[in-house]
CSV table of C-alpha atoms in Angstrom, one decimal:
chain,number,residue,atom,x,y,z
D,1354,UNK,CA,-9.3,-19.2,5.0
D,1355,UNK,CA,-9.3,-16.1,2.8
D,1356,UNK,CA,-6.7,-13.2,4.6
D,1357,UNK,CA,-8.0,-9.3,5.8
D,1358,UNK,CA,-6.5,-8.2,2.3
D,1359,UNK,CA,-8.6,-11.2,0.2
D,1360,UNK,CA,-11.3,-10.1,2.2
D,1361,UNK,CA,-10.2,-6.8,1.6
D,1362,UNK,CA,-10.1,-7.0,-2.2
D,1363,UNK,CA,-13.4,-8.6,-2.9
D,1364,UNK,CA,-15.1,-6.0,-1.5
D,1365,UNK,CA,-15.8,-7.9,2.0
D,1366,UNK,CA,-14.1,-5.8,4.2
D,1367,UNK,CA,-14.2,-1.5,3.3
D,1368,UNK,CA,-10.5,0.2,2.7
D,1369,UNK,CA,-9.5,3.4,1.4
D,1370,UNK,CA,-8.8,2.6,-2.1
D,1371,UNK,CA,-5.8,3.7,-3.9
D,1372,UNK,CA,-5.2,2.3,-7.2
D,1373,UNK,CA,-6.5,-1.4,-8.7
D,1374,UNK,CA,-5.5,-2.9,-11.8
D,1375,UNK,CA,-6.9,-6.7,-12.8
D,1376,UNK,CA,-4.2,-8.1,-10.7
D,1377,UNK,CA,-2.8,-5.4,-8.2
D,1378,UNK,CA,-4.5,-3.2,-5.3
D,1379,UNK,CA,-3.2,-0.6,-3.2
D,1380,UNK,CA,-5.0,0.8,0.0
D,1381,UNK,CA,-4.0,2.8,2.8
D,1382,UNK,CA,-2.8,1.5,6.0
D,1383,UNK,CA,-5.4,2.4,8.9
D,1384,UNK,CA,-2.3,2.0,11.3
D,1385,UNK,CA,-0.4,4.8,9.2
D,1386,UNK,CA,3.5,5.6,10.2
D,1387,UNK,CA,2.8,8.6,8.4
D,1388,UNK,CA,-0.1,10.5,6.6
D,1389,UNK,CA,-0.6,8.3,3.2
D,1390,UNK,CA,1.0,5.0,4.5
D,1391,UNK,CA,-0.3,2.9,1.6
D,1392,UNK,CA,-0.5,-1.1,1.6
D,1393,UNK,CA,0.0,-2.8,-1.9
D,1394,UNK,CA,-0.6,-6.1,-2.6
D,1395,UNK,CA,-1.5,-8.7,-5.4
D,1396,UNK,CA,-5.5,-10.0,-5.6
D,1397,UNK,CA,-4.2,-13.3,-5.9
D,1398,UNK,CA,-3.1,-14.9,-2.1
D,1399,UNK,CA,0.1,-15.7,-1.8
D,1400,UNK,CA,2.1,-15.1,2.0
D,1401,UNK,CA,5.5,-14.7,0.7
D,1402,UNK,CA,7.4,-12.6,-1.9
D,1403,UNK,CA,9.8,-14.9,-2.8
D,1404,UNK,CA,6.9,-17.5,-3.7
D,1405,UNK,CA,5.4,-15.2,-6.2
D,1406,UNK,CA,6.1,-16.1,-10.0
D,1407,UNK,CA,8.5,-13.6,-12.1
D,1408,UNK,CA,6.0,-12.3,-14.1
D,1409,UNK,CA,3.5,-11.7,-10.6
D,1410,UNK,CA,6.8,-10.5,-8.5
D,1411,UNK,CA,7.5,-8.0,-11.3
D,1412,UNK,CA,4.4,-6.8,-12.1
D,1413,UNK,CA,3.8,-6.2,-8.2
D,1414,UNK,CA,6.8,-4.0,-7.8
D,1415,UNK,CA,5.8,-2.5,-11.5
D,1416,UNK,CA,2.6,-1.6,-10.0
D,1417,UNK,CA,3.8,-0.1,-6.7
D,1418,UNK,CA,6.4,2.6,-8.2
D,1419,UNK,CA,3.5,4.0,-10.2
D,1420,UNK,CA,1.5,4.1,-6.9
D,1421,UNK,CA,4.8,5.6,-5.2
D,1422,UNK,CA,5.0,8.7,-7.8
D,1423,UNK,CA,1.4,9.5,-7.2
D,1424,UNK,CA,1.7,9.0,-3.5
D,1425,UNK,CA,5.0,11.4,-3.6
D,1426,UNK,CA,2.9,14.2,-5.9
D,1427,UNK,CA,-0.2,13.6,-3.0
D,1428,UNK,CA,1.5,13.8,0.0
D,1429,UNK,CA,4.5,16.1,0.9
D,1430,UNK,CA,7.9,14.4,1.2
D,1431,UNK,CA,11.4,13.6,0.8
D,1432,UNK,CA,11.1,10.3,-0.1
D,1433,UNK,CA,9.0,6.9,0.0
D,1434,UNK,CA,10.2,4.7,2.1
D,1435,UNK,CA,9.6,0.7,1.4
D,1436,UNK,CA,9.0,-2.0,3.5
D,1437,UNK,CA,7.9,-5.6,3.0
D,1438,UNK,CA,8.1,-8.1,5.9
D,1439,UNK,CA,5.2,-10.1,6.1
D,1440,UNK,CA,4.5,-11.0,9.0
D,1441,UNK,CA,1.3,-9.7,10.6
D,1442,UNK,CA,-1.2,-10.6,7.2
D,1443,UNK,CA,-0.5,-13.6,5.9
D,1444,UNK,CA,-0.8,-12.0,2.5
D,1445,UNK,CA,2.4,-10.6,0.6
D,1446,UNK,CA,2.2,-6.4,0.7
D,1447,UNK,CA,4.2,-3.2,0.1
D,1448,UNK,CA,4.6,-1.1,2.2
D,1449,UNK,CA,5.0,2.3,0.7
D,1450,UNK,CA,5.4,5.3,3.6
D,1451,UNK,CA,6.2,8.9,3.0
D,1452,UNK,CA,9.2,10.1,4.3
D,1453,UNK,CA,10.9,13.3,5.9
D,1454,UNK,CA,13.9,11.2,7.4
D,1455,UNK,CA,15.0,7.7,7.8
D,1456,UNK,CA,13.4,7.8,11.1
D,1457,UNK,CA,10.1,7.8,10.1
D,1458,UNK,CA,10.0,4.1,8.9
D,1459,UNK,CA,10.0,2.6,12.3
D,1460,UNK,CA,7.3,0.6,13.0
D,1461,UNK,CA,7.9,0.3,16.7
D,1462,UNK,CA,6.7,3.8,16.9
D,1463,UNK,CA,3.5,5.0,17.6
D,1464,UNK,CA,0.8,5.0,14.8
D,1465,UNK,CA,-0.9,7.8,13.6
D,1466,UNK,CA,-4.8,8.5,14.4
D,1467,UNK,CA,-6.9,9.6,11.6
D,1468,UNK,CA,-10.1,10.3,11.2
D,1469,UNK,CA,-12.1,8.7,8.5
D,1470,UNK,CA,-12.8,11.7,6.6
D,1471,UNK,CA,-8.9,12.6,6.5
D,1472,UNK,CA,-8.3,8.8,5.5
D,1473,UNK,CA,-11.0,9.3,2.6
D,1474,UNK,CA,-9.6,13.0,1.5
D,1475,UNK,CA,-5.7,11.4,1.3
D,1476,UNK,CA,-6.8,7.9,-0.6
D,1477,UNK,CA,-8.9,10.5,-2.9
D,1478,UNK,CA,-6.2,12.8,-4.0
D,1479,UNK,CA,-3.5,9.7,-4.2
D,1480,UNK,CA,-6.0,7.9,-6.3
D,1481,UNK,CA,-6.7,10.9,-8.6
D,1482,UNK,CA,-2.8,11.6,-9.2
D,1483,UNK,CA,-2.3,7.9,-10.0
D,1484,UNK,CA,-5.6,7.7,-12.4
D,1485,UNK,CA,-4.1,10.9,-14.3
D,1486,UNK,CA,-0.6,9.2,-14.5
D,1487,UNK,CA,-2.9,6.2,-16.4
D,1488,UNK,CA,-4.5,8.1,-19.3
């Protein structure tokens, strides 16, 4: 059975699109930490990080820090913060949060609530910063 972020990817399921290469795609997380809490992952299913081939495993983490830079130029911040764990999709992802202190990449705290519009206006400017960094 196909995971949310197959379903996700094929078009099957609507998210707030990032950045997509042939083999990469990065979305925002609708249970945000933070304003811009973005989700990337590979198109291909695999559940675990360590199972993914060098060249896949590279490329993933190649494809993230360019989605990082324009995530850092879109939303105000210190840093991004980086997770990966795992454990809720069965479908190896990113996590890539903005951060103003270490505290903020907690996920025991409460989520954010955005509105769909704000979700839109934040996966807009992120994706238009990393589509410039592309040319």
């Amino acid at each position: 059975m196909a995971s949310v972020f197959t379903k996700i990817v094929k078009g099957e399921i609507p998210s707030y699109k990032v950045a997509e290469d042939e083999n990469y795609y990065a979305f925002l997380d609708i249970a945000p930490m933070a304003k811009g809490h973005t989700l990337v992952i590979p198109k291909r299913e695999s559940d675990y990080i360590f199972a993914l081939g060098d060249e896949e495993y590279s490329g993933l983490w190649s494809f993230a820090k360019r989605v990082a830079a324009a995530l850092q130029k879109a939303v105000p911040c210190k840093r991004i913060g980086v997770a990966v764990l795992g454990m809720e999709v069965p479908h190896v992802h990113i996590h890539l949060v903005p951060l103003q202190s270490e505290a903020d990449l907690d996920f025991k705290k409460e989520k954010l609530s955005l509105e769909s519009e704000e979700f839109a206006g934040i996966a807009e400017k992120i994706a238009g910063i990393f589509n410039e960094q592309s040319l």
